[in-house]
mmCIF file of C-alpha atoms in Angstrom:
data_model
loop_
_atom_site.group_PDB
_atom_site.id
_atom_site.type_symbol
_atom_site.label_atom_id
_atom_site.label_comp_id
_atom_site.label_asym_id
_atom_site.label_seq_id
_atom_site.Cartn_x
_atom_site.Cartn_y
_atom_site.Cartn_z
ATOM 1 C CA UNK M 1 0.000 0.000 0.000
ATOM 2 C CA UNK M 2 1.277 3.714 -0.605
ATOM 3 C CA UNK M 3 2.802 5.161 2.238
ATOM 4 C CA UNK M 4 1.403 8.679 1.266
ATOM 5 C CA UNK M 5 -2.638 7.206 1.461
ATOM 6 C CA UNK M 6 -3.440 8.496 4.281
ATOM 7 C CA UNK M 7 -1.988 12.133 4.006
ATOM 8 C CA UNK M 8 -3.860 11.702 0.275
ATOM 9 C CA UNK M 9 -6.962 10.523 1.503
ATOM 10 C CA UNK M 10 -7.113 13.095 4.419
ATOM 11 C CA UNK M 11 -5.930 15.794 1.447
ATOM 12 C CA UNK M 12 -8.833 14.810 -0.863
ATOM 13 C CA UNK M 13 -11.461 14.584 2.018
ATOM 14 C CA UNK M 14 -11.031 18.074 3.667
ATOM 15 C CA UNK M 15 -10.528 19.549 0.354
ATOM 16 C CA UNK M 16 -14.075 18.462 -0.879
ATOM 17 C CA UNK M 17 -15.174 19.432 3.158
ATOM 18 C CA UNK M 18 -15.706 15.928 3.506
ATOM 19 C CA UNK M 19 -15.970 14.827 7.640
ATOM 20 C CA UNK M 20 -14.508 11.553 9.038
ATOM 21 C CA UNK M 21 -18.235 10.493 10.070
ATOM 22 C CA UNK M 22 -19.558 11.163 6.255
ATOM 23 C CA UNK M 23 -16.460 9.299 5.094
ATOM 24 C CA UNK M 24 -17.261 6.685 7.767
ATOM 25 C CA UNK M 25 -21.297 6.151 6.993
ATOM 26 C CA UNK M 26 -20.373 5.930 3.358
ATOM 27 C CA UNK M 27 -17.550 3.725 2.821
ATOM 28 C CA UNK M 28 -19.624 0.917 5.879
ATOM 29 C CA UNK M 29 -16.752 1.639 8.422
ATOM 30 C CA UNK M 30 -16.255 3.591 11.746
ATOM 31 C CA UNK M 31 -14.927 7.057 12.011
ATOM 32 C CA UNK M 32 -12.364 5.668 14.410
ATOM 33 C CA UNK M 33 -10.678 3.185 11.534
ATOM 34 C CA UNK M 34 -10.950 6.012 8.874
ATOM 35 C CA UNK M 35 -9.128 8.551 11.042
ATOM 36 C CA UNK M 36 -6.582 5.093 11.370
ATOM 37 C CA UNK M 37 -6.699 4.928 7.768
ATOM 38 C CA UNK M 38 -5.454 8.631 7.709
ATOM 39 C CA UNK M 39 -2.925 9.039 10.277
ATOM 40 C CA UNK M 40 -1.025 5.540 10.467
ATOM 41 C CA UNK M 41 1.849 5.569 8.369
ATOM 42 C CA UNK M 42 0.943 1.870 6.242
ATOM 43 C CA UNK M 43 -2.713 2.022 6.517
ATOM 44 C CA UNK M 44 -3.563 -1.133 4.223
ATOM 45 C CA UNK M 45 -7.576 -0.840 3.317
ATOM 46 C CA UNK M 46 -9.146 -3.874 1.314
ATOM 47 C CA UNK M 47 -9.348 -3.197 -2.509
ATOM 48 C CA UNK M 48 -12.985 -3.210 -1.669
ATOM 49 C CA UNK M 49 -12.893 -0.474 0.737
ATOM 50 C CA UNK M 50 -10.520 1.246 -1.117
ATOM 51 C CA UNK M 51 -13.145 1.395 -4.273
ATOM 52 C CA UNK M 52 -15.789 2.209 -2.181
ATOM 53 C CA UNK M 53 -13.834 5.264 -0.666
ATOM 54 C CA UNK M 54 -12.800 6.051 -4.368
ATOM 55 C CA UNK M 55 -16.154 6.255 -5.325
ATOM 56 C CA UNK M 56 -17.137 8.323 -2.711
ATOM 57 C CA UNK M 57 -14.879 10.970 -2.905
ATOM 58 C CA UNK M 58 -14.671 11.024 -7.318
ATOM 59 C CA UNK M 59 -11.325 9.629 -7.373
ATOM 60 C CA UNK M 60 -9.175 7.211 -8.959
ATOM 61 C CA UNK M 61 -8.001 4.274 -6.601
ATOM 62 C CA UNK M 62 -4.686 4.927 -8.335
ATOM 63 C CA UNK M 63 -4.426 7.987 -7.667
ATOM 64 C CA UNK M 64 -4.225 6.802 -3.853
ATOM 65 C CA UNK M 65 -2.004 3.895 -4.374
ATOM 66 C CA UNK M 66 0.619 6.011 -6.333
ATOM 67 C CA UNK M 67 3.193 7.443 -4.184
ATOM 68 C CA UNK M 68 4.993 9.077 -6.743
ATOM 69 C CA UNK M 69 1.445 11.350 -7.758
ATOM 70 C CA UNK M 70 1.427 14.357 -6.128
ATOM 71 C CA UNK M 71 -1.456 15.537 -7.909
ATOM 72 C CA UNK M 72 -3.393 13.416 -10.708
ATOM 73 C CA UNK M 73 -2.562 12.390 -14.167
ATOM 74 C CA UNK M 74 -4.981 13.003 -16.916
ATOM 75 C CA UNK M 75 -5.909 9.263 -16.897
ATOM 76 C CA UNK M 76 -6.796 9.492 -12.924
ATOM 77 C CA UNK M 77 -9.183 12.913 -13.852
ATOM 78 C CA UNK M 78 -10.972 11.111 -16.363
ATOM 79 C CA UNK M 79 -11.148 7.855 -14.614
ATOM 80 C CA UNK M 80 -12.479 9.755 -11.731
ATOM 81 C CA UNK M 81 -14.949 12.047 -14.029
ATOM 82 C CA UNK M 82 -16.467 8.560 -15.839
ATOM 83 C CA UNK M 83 -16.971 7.726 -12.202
ATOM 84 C CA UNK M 84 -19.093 10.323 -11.437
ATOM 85 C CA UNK M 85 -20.365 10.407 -14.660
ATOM 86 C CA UNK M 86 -21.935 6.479 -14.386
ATOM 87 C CA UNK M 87 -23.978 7.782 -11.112
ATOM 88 C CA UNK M 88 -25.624 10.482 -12.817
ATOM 89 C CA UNK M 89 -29.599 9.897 -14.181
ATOM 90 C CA UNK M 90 -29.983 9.493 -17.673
ATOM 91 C CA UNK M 91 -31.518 13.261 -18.319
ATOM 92 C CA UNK M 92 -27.977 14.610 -16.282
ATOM 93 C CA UNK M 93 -26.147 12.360 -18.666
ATOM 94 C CA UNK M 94 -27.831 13.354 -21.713
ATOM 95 C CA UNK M 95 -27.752 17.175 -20.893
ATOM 96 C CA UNK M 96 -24.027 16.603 -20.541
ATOM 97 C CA UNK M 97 -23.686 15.194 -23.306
ATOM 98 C CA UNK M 98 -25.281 17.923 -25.506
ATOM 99 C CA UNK M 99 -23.053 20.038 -23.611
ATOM 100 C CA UNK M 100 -19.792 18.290 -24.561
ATOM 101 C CA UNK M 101 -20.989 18.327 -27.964
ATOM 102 C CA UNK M 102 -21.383 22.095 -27.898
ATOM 103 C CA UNK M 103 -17.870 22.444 -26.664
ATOM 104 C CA UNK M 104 -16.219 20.070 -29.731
ATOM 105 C CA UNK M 105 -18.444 21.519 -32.442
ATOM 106 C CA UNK M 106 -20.445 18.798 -33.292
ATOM 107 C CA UNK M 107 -24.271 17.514 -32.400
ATOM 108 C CA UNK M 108 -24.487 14.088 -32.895
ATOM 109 C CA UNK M 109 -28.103 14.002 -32.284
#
C-alpha cells in the first residue's frame, strides 16, 4: 500500500469538506478506523474499501495507491470524471452530453 494514502486521503477529504463520520457512513466503516486509515503511516484498506472510498470521494483508486502522484494524471481525472459520470440519471447524462458536444463543435443528435 502507498505510504502517502493516508496524508492523500485526508488531502482529498477536507478539500471536498468531507468529515470523518460522512467518510465513515459511506464507505460501511467507523470514524475511528478512517481517522486510522489517515494518520497511520501503512494504513492497508481492502481493494474493496478502497473502491468504495474512491467512489465516494470522485477519485481514482490509483491515484491513492501512487506514491509518486502528487497531484493526478490526466488518466486518474478522467477515470475519476467517468466515475461520477456512471452515477448520474440518464436526463444529467444526456444534458451533458449535448453540452460536450457544444464544446467540440459537433451535435451528434
Amino acid at each position: 500500500m502507498s505510504e502517502k494514502f493516508g496524508e492523500k486521503l485526508r488531502k482529498v477529504r477536507t478539500a471536498q469538506k468531507k468529515t470523518l463520520e460522512e467518510l465513515a457512513t459511506a464507505i460501511g466503516s467507523s470514524k475511528a478506523y478512517v481517522w486510522q486509515l489517515e494518520n497511520k503511516k501503512n494504513a492497508k484498506p481492502s481493494a474493496e474499501l478502497l473502491l468504495k472510498i474512491a467512489n465516494f470521494l470522485g477519485e481514482s483508486p490509483d491515484f491513492f495507491l501512487d506514491d509518486e502522484a502528487e497531484e493526478r494524471s490526466e488518466n486518474q481525472v478522467e477515470d475519476a470524471f467517468f466515475r461520477k459520470f456512471k452515477k448520474l440519471s440518464d436526463e444529467d447524462k444526456r444534458y451533458i452530453d449535448r453540452i460536450v458536444s457544444g464544446l467540440d463543435g459537433k451535435n451528434d443528435d
